Coordinates of C-alpha atoms in Angstrom, one line a residue:
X86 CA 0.0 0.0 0.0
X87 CA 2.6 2.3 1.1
X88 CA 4.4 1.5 -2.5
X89 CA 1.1 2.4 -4.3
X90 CA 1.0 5.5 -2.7
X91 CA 4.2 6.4 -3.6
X92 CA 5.0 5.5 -6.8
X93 CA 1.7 6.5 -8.4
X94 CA -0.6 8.2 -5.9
X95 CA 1.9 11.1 -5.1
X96 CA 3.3 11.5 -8.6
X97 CA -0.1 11.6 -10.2
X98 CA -3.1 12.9 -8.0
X99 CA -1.4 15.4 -6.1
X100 CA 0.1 17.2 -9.0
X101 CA -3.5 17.1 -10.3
X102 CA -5.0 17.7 -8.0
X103 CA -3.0 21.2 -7.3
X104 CA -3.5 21.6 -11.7
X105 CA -7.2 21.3 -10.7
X106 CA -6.9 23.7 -7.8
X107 CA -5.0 26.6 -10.0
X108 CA -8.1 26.0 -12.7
X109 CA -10.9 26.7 -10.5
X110 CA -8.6 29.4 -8.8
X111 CA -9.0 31.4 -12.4
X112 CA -12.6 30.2 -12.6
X113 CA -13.4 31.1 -9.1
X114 CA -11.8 34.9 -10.0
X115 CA -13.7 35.3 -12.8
X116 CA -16.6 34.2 -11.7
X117 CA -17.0 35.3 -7.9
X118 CA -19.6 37.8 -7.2
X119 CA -16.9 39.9 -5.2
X120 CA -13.5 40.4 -4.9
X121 CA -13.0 39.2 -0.8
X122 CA -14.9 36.0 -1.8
X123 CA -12.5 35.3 -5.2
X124 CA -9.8 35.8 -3.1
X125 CA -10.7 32.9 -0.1
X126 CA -11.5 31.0 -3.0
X127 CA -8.3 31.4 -5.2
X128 CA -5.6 31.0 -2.6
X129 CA -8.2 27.6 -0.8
X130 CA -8.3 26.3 -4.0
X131 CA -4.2 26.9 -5.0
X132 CA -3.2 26.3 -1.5
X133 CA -5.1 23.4 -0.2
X134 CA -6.8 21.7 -3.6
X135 CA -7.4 18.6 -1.6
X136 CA -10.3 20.4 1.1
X137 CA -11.2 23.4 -1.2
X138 CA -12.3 21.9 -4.5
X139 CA -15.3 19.5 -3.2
X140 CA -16.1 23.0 -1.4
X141 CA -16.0 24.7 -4.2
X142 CA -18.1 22.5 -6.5
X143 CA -20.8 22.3 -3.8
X144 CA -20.6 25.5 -2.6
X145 CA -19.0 27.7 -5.3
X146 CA -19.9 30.2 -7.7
X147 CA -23.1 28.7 -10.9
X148 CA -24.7 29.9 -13.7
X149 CA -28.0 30.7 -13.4
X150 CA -29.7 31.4 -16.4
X151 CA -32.5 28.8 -16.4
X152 CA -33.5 31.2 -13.2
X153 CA -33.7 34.7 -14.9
X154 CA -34.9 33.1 -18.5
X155 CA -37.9 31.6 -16.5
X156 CA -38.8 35.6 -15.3
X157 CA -38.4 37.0 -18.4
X158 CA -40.9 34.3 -19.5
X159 CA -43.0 34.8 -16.7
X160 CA -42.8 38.9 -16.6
X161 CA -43.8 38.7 -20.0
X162 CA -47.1 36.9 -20.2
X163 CA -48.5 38.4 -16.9
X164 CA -47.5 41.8 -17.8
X165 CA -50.5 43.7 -18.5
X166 CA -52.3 41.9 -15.3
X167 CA -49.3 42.3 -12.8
X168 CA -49.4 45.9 -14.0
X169 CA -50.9 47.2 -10.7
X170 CA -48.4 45.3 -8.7
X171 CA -45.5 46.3 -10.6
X172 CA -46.5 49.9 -10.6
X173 CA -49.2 51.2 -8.8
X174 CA -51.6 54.3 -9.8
X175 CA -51.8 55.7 -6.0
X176 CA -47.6 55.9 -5.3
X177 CA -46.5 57.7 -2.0
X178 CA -45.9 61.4 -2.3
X179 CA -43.5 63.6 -0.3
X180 CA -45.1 65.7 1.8
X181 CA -43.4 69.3 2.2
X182 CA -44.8 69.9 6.1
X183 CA -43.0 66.6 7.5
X184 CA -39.7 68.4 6.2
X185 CA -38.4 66.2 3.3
X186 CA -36.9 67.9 0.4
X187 CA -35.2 66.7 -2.7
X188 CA -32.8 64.4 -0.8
X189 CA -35.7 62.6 1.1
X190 CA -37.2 61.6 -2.3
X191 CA -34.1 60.5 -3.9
X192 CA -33.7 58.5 -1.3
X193 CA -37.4 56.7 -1.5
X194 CA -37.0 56.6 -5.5
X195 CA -33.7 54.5 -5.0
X196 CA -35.8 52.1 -2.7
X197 CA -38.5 51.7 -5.4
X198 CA -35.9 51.1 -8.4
X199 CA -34.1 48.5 -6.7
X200 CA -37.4 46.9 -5.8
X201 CA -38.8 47.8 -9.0
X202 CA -42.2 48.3 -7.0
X203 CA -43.5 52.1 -5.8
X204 CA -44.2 52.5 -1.9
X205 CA -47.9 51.7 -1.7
X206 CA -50.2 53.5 0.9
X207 CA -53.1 52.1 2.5
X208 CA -51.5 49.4 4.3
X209 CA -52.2 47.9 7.8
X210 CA -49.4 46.4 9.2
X211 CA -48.6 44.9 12.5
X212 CA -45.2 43.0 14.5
X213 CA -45.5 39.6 15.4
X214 CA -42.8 39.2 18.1
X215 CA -41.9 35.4 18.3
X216 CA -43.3 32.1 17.5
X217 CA -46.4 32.0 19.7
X218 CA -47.8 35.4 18.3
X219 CA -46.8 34.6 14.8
X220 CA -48.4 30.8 14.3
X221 CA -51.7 31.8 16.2
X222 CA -51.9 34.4 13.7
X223 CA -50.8 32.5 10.8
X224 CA -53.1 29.5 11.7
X225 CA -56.2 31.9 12.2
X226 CA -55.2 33.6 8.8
X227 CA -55.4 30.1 7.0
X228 CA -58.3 28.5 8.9
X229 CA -60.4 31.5 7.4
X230 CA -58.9 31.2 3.7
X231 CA -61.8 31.3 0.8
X232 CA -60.0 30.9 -2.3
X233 CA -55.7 30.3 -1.7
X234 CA -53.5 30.1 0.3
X235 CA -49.8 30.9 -0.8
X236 CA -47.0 29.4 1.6
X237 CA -43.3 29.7 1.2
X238 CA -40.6 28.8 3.7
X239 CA -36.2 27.7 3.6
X240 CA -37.2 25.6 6.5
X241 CA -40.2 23.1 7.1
X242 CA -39.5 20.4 9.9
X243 CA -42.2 17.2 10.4
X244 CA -42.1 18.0 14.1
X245 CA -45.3 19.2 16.3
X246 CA -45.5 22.7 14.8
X247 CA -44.8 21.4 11.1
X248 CA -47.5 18.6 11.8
X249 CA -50.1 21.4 12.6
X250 CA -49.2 23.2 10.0
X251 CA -49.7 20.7 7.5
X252 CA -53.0 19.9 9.1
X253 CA -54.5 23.1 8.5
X254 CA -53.0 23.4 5.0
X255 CA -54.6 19.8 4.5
X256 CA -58.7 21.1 6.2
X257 CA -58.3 24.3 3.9
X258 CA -57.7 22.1 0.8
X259 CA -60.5 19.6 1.6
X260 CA -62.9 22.8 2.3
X261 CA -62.1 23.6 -1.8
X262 CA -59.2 26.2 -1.1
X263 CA -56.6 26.0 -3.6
X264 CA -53.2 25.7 -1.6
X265 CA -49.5 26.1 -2.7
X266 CA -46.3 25.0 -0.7
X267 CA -42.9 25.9 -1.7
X268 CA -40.3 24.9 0.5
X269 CA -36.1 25.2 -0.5
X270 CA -35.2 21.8 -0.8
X271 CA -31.9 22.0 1.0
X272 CA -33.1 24.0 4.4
X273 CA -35.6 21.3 4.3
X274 CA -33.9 18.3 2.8
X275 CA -35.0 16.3 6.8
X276 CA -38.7 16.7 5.3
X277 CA -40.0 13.1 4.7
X278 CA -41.6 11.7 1.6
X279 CA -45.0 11.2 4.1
X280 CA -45.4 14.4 5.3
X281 CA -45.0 15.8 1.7
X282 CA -47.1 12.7 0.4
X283 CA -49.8 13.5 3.0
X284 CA -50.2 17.0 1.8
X285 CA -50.4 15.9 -2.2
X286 CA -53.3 13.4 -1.5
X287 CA -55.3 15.9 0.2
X288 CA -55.1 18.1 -2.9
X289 CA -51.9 20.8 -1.9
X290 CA -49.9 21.6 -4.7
X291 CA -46.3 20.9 -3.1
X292 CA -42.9 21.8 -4.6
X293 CA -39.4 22.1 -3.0
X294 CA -37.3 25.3 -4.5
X295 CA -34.1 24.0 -6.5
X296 CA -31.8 26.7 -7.4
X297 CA -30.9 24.9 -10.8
X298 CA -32.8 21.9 -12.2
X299 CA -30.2 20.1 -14.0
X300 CA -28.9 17.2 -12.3
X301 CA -25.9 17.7 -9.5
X302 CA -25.4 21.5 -10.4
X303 CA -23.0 23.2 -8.4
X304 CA -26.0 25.8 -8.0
X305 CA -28.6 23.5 -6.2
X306 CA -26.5 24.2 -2.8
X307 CA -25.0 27.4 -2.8
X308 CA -28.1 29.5 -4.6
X309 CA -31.0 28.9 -1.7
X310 CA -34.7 30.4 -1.4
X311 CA -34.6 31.8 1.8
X312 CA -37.8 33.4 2.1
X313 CA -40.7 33.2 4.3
X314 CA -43.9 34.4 3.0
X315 CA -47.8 33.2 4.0
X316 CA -50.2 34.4 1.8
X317 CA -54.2 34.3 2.3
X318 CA -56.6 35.6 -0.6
X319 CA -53.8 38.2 -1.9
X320 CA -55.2 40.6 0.7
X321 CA -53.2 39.3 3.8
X322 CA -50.0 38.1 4.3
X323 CA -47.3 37.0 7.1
X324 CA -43.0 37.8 6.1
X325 CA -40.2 37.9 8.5
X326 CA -38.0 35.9 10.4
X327 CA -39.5 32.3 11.5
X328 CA -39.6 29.0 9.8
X329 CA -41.8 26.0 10.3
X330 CA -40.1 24.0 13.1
X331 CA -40.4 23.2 16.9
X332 CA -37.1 25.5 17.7
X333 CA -39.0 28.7 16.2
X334 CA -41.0 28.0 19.3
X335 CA -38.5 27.6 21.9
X336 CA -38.4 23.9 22.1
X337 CA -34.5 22.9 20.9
X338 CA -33.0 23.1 24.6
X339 CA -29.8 24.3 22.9
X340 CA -31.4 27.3 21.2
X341 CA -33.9 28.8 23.8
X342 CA -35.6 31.1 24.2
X343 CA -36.1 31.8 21.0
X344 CA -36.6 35.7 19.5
X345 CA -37.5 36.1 16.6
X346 CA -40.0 38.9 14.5
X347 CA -42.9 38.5 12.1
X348 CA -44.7 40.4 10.2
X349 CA -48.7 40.6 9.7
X350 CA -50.1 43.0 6.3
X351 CA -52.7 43.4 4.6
X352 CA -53.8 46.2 1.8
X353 CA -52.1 46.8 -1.6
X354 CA -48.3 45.7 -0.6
X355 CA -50.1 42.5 -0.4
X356 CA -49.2 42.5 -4.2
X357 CA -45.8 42.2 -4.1
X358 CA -45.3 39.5 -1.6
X359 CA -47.6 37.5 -4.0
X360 CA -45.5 38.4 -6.9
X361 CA -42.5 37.0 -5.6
X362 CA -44.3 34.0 -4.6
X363 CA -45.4 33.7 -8.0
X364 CA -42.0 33.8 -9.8
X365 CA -40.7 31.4 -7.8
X366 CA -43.8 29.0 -8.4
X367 CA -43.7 29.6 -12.3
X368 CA -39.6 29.1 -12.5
X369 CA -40.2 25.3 -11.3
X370 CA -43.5 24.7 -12.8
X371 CA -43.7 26.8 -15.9
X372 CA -47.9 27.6 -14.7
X373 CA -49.1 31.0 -14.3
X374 CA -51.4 30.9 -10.8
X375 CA -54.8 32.6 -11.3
X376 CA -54.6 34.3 -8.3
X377 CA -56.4 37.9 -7.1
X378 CA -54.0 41.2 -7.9
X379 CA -57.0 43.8 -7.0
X380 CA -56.1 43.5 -2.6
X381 CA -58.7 46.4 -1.0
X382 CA -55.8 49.2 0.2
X383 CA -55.7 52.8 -0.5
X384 CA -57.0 56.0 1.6
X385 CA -60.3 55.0 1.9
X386 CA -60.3 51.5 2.9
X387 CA -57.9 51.6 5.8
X388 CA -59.3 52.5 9.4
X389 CA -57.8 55.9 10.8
X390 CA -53.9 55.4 12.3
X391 CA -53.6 52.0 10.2
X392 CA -52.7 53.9 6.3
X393 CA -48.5 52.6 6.2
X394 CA -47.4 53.5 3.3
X395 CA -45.1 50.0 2.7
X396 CA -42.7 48.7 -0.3
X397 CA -41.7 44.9 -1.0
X398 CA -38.2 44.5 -1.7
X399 CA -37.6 40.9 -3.6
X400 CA -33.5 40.5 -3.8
X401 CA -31.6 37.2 -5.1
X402 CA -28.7 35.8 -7.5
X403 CA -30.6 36.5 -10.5
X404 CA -30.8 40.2 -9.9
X405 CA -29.1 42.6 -12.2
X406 CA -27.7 44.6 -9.6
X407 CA -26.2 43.7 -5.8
X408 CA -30.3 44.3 -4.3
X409 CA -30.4 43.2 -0.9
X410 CA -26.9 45.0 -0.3
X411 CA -27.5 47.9 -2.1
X412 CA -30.9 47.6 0.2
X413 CA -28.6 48.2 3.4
X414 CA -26.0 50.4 2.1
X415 CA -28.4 53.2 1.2
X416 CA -30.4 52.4 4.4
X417 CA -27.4 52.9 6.4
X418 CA -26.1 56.4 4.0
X419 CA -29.8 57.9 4.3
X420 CA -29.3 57.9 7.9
X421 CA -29.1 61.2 10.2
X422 CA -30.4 60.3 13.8
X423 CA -30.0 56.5 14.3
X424 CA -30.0 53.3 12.5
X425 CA -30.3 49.8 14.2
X426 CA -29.9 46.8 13.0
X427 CA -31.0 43.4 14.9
X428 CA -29.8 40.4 12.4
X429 CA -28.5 36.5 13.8
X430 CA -25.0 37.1 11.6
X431 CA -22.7 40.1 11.0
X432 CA -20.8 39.5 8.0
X433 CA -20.9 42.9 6.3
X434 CA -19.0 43.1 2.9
X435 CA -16.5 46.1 2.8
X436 CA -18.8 48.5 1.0
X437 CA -21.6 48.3 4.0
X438 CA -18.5 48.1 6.6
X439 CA -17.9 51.3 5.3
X440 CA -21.1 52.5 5.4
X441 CA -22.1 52.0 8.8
X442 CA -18.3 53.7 9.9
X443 CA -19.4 57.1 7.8
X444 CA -22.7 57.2 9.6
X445 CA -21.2 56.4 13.3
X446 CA -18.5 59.0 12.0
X447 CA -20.9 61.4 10.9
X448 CA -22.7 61.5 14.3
X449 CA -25.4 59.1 13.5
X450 CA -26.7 56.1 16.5
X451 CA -25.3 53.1 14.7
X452 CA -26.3 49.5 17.0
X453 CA -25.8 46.5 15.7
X454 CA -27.4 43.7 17.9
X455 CA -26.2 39.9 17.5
X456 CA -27.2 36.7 19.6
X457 CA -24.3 35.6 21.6
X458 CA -26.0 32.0 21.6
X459 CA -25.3 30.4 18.0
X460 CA -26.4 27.6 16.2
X461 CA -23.3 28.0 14.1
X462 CA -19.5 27.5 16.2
X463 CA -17.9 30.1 13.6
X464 CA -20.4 32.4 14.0
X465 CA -19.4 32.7 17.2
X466 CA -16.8 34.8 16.3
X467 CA -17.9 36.7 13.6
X468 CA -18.9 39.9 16.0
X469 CA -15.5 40.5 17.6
X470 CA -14.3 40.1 13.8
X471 CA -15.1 43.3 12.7
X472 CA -15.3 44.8 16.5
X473 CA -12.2 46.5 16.4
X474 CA -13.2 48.7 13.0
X475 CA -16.7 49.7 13.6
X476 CA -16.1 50.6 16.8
X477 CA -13.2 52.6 16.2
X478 CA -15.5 55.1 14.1
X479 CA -18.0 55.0 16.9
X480 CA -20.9 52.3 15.7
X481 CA -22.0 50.0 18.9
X482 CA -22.1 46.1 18.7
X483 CA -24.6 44.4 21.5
X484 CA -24.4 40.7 22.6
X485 CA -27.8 39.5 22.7
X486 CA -27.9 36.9 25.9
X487 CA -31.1 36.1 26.3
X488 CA -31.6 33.1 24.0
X489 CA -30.7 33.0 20.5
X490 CA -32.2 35.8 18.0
X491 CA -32.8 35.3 14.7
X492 CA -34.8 38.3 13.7
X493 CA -33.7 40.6 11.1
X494 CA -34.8 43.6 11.9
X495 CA -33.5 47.6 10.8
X496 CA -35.0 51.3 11.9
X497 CA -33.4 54.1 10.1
X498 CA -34.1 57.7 12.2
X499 CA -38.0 58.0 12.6
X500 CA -38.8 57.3 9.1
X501 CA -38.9 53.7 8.0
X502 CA -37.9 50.2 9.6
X503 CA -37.7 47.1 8.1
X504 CA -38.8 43.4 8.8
X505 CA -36.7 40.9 6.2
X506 CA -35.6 36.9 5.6
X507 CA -32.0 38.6 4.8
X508 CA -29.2 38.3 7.6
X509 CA -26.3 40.7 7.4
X510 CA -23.8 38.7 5.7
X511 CA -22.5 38.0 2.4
X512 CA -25.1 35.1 2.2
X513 CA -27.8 36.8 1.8
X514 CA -26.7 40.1 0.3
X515 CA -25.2 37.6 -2.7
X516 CA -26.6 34.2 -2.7
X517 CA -30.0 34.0 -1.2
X518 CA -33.3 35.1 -2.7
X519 CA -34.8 36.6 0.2
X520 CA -37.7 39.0 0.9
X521 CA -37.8 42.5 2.8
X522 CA -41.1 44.7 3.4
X523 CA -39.9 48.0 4.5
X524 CA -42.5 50.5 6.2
X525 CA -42.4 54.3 6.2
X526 CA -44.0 56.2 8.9
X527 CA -42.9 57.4 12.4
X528 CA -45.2 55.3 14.1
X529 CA -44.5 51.8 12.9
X530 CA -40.3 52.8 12.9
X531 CA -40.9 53.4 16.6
X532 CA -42.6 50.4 16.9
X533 CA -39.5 48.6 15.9
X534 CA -37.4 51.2 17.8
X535 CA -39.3 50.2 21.0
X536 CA -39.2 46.4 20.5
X537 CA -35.2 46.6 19.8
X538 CA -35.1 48.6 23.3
X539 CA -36.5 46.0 25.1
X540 CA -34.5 43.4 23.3
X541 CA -31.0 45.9 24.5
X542 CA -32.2 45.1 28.0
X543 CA -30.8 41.8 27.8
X544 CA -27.7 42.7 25.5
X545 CA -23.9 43.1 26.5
X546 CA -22.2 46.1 24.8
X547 CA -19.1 44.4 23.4
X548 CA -15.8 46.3 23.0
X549 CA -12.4 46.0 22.1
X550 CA -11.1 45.0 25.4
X551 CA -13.5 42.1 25.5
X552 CA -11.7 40.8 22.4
X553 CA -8.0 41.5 24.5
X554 CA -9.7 39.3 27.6
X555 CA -9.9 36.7 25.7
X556 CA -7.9 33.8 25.1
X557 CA -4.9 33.7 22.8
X558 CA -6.6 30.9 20.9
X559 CA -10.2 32.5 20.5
X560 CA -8.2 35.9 18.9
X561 CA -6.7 33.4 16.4
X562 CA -10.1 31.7 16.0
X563 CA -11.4 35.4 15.3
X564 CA -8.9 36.2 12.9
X565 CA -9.4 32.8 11.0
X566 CA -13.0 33.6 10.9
X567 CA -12.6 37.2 9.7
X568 CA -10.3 35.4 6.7
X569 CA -13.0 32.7 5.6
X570 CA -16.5 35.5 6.2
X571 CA -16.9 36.1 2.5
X572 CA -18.1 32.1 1.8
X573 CA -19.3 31.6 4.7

């Protein structure tokens, strides 16, 4: 054996091997959606060919054009009746008396081109803070369903909350509601062929997401649908934070409490949540849902204090620009007061690093609030990775200890927040197709300013002397971390 090794396995595989490695370097530079990521990648793959290309075929950067052909496909026959959707008649105007100028509607015109939607007034919306809150909700909404019901989750777990969710999904069907699942098939690749069987017989229409349907593309794990929408009738509708699974409740004794943040709408912005919904559906099905694009909203149809003026930001690989980035970066520039950020991972790229130190720099209330509790081990260091440079231009960074968090969560001054599927990392800013619904108003941003208050009474302010008390070996651990972020 040791003879084999030596006299053909070394002369022959390793020098291929390291051939191989200094190909998908090139391709991995070419290719890479930014330069910190082709870096890790080039010198993994030229350096240690052995570990980095089976990560790098999994993981790496794909093509994907099936993706963005199916939406030019789509866009195109549902044009004319996705009109009101795409573009509403009744947009959001700036209003002289509440002080914004030119700049303020620069700023809300960005918004709406990267989300290629208008801010739509007319909306009642509402936080749903934690699991309880938000499956009650979401239960009630579906038990009362006439038509459809629209469900999309990353994550859906045959455990007690996923078995009374499918229960409800299977009574609405039975009652004649039409009913859609679409689940990412790797976030839910534990979800047995019963449960999803179970569902089909009753008359759901079931599908898992797959980010590339040709067989064992590099795509199908790196590309994922991470969002989480619920939609009822296309006039309500649930976004935010929380899977389907026992731990979004509190019950995985190594991830509890669990805090999380939902969101509850209904009115016109309804439209765009079902839009994304039904691009993803048509990309894996080819079938154009008949669903309802007229939701009641406007001035007249809201009660008095309920008229949010809200926009639905759909961001993923397929965009022509960098959208869910782009979607924080000018968050964080428009700034002048405050801007706080609540998200599970901190793994800002370098141009929304340097975004949040101009605003701290500028005078502005930069927080950024991570769980100290992980259910990743390198994520555990990720925070006192970039410690030392946002806090150095004057941005805070809070330890969340009471449980884990996963909401992901931002208020910028007193004039929008946003509830989002996108974490603040290079995951979701790049890779992910997520989901943000982002609400202007004073009262719903202080809303969200209030419930991140309350969650800073159980946070830590972290600093760079906490990094310096720390073992030698956690500091190198950091380091390391700080080195591999951009594919994490």
């Amino acid at each position: 054996m040791l003879q084999l090794i030596t006299e053909y396995f070394i002369p022959t595989v390793v020098p291929l091997a390291y051939l191989l490695g200094f190909g998908f370097a090139i391709d991995a530079i070419v290719k890479t959606r930014t330069s910190q990521g082709a870096t890790a990648w080039a010198l993994g793959l030229v350096l240690m060919p052995f570990l980095s290309l089976p990560m790098y075929w999994v993981f790496g950067r794909a093509r994907f054009s099936n993706y963005i052909n199916a939406l030019r496909s789509f866009d195109a026959q549902v044009e004319k009746m996705l009109r009101g959707a795409r573009a509403p008649a009744e947009t959001v105007a700036i209003d002289p008396k509440e002080g914004h100028d030119r700049r303020a509607q620069g700023e809300l015109r960005a918004f709406e081109q990267l989300a290629t939607l208008n801010f739509t007034p007319g909306n009642s919306v509402s936080l749903l803070i934690d699991g309880d809150e938000t499956f009650r909700s979401i239960f009630e909404a579906i038990d009362e369903a006439e038509n459809y019901v629209l469900v999309q989750f990353y994550i859906v777990r045959d455990d007690i909350v996923g078995g009374q969710f499918r229960d409800r999904l299977i009574h609405a069907a039975r009652r004649g509601v039409r009913v859609y699942l679409l689940y990412d098939e790797v976030g839910s690749y534990k979800l047995g062929r019963k449960y999803v069987g179970s569902l089909r017989d009753a008359g759901v229409h079931v599908a898992g997401f797959s980010g590339n349907r040709r067989w064992l593309s590099r795509f199908r794990l790196n590309f994922r649908n991470h969002r989480k929408i619920v939609i009822v009738d296309g006039k309500s509708a649930f976004m935010g934070g929380l899977n389907v699974g026992d731990e979004y409740l509190g019950r995985d004794k190594k991830l509890t409490p669990w805090r999380d943040t939902h969101l509850a709408i209904s009115g016109p912005a309804v439209s765009g949540l079902q839009y994304s919904f039904a691009r993803d559906w048509y990309y894996g099905h080819q079938v154009t849902l008949d669903l309802n694009w007229t939701a009641p909203g406007g001035q007249a149809s809201v009660k008095k204090g309920d008229d949010q003026q809200a926009l639905v930001l759909a961001s993923g690989p397929a965009d022509n620009l960098e959208t869910c980035g782009l979607l924080f970066t000018h968050a964080i520039e428009s700034a002048e007061e405050r801007v706080w950020i609540a998200s599970p991972y901190f793994v800002p790229d370098g141009r929304v690093l340097g975004a949040l130190q101009l605003a701290a720099l500028r005078g502005v209330d930069v927080r950024i609030i991570v769980p100290k509790m992980t259910d990743n081990v390198l994520f555990k260091y990720v925070p006192y990775a970039y410690l030392p440079e946002v806090e150095k231009a004057g941005a805070k960074v809070y330890l969340y200890e009471e449980g884990f968090m996963h909401q992901k969560v931002f208020v910028v001054d007193h004039d929008y927040a946003a509830v989002s599927t996108a974490n603040f990392d290079y995951r979701s800013f790049l890779y992910n197709f997520e989901i943000t619904c982002l609400i202007r108003g004073r009262t719903f941003s202080e809303d969200v300013a209030t419930m991140l208050e309350n969650d800073l009474l159980s946070c830590v302010q972290l600093s760079r002397q906490s990094l310096e008390e720390h073992t030698f070996f956690f500091r190198v651990a950091t380091s390391i971390t700080r080195l591999i972020a951009p594919i994490l």
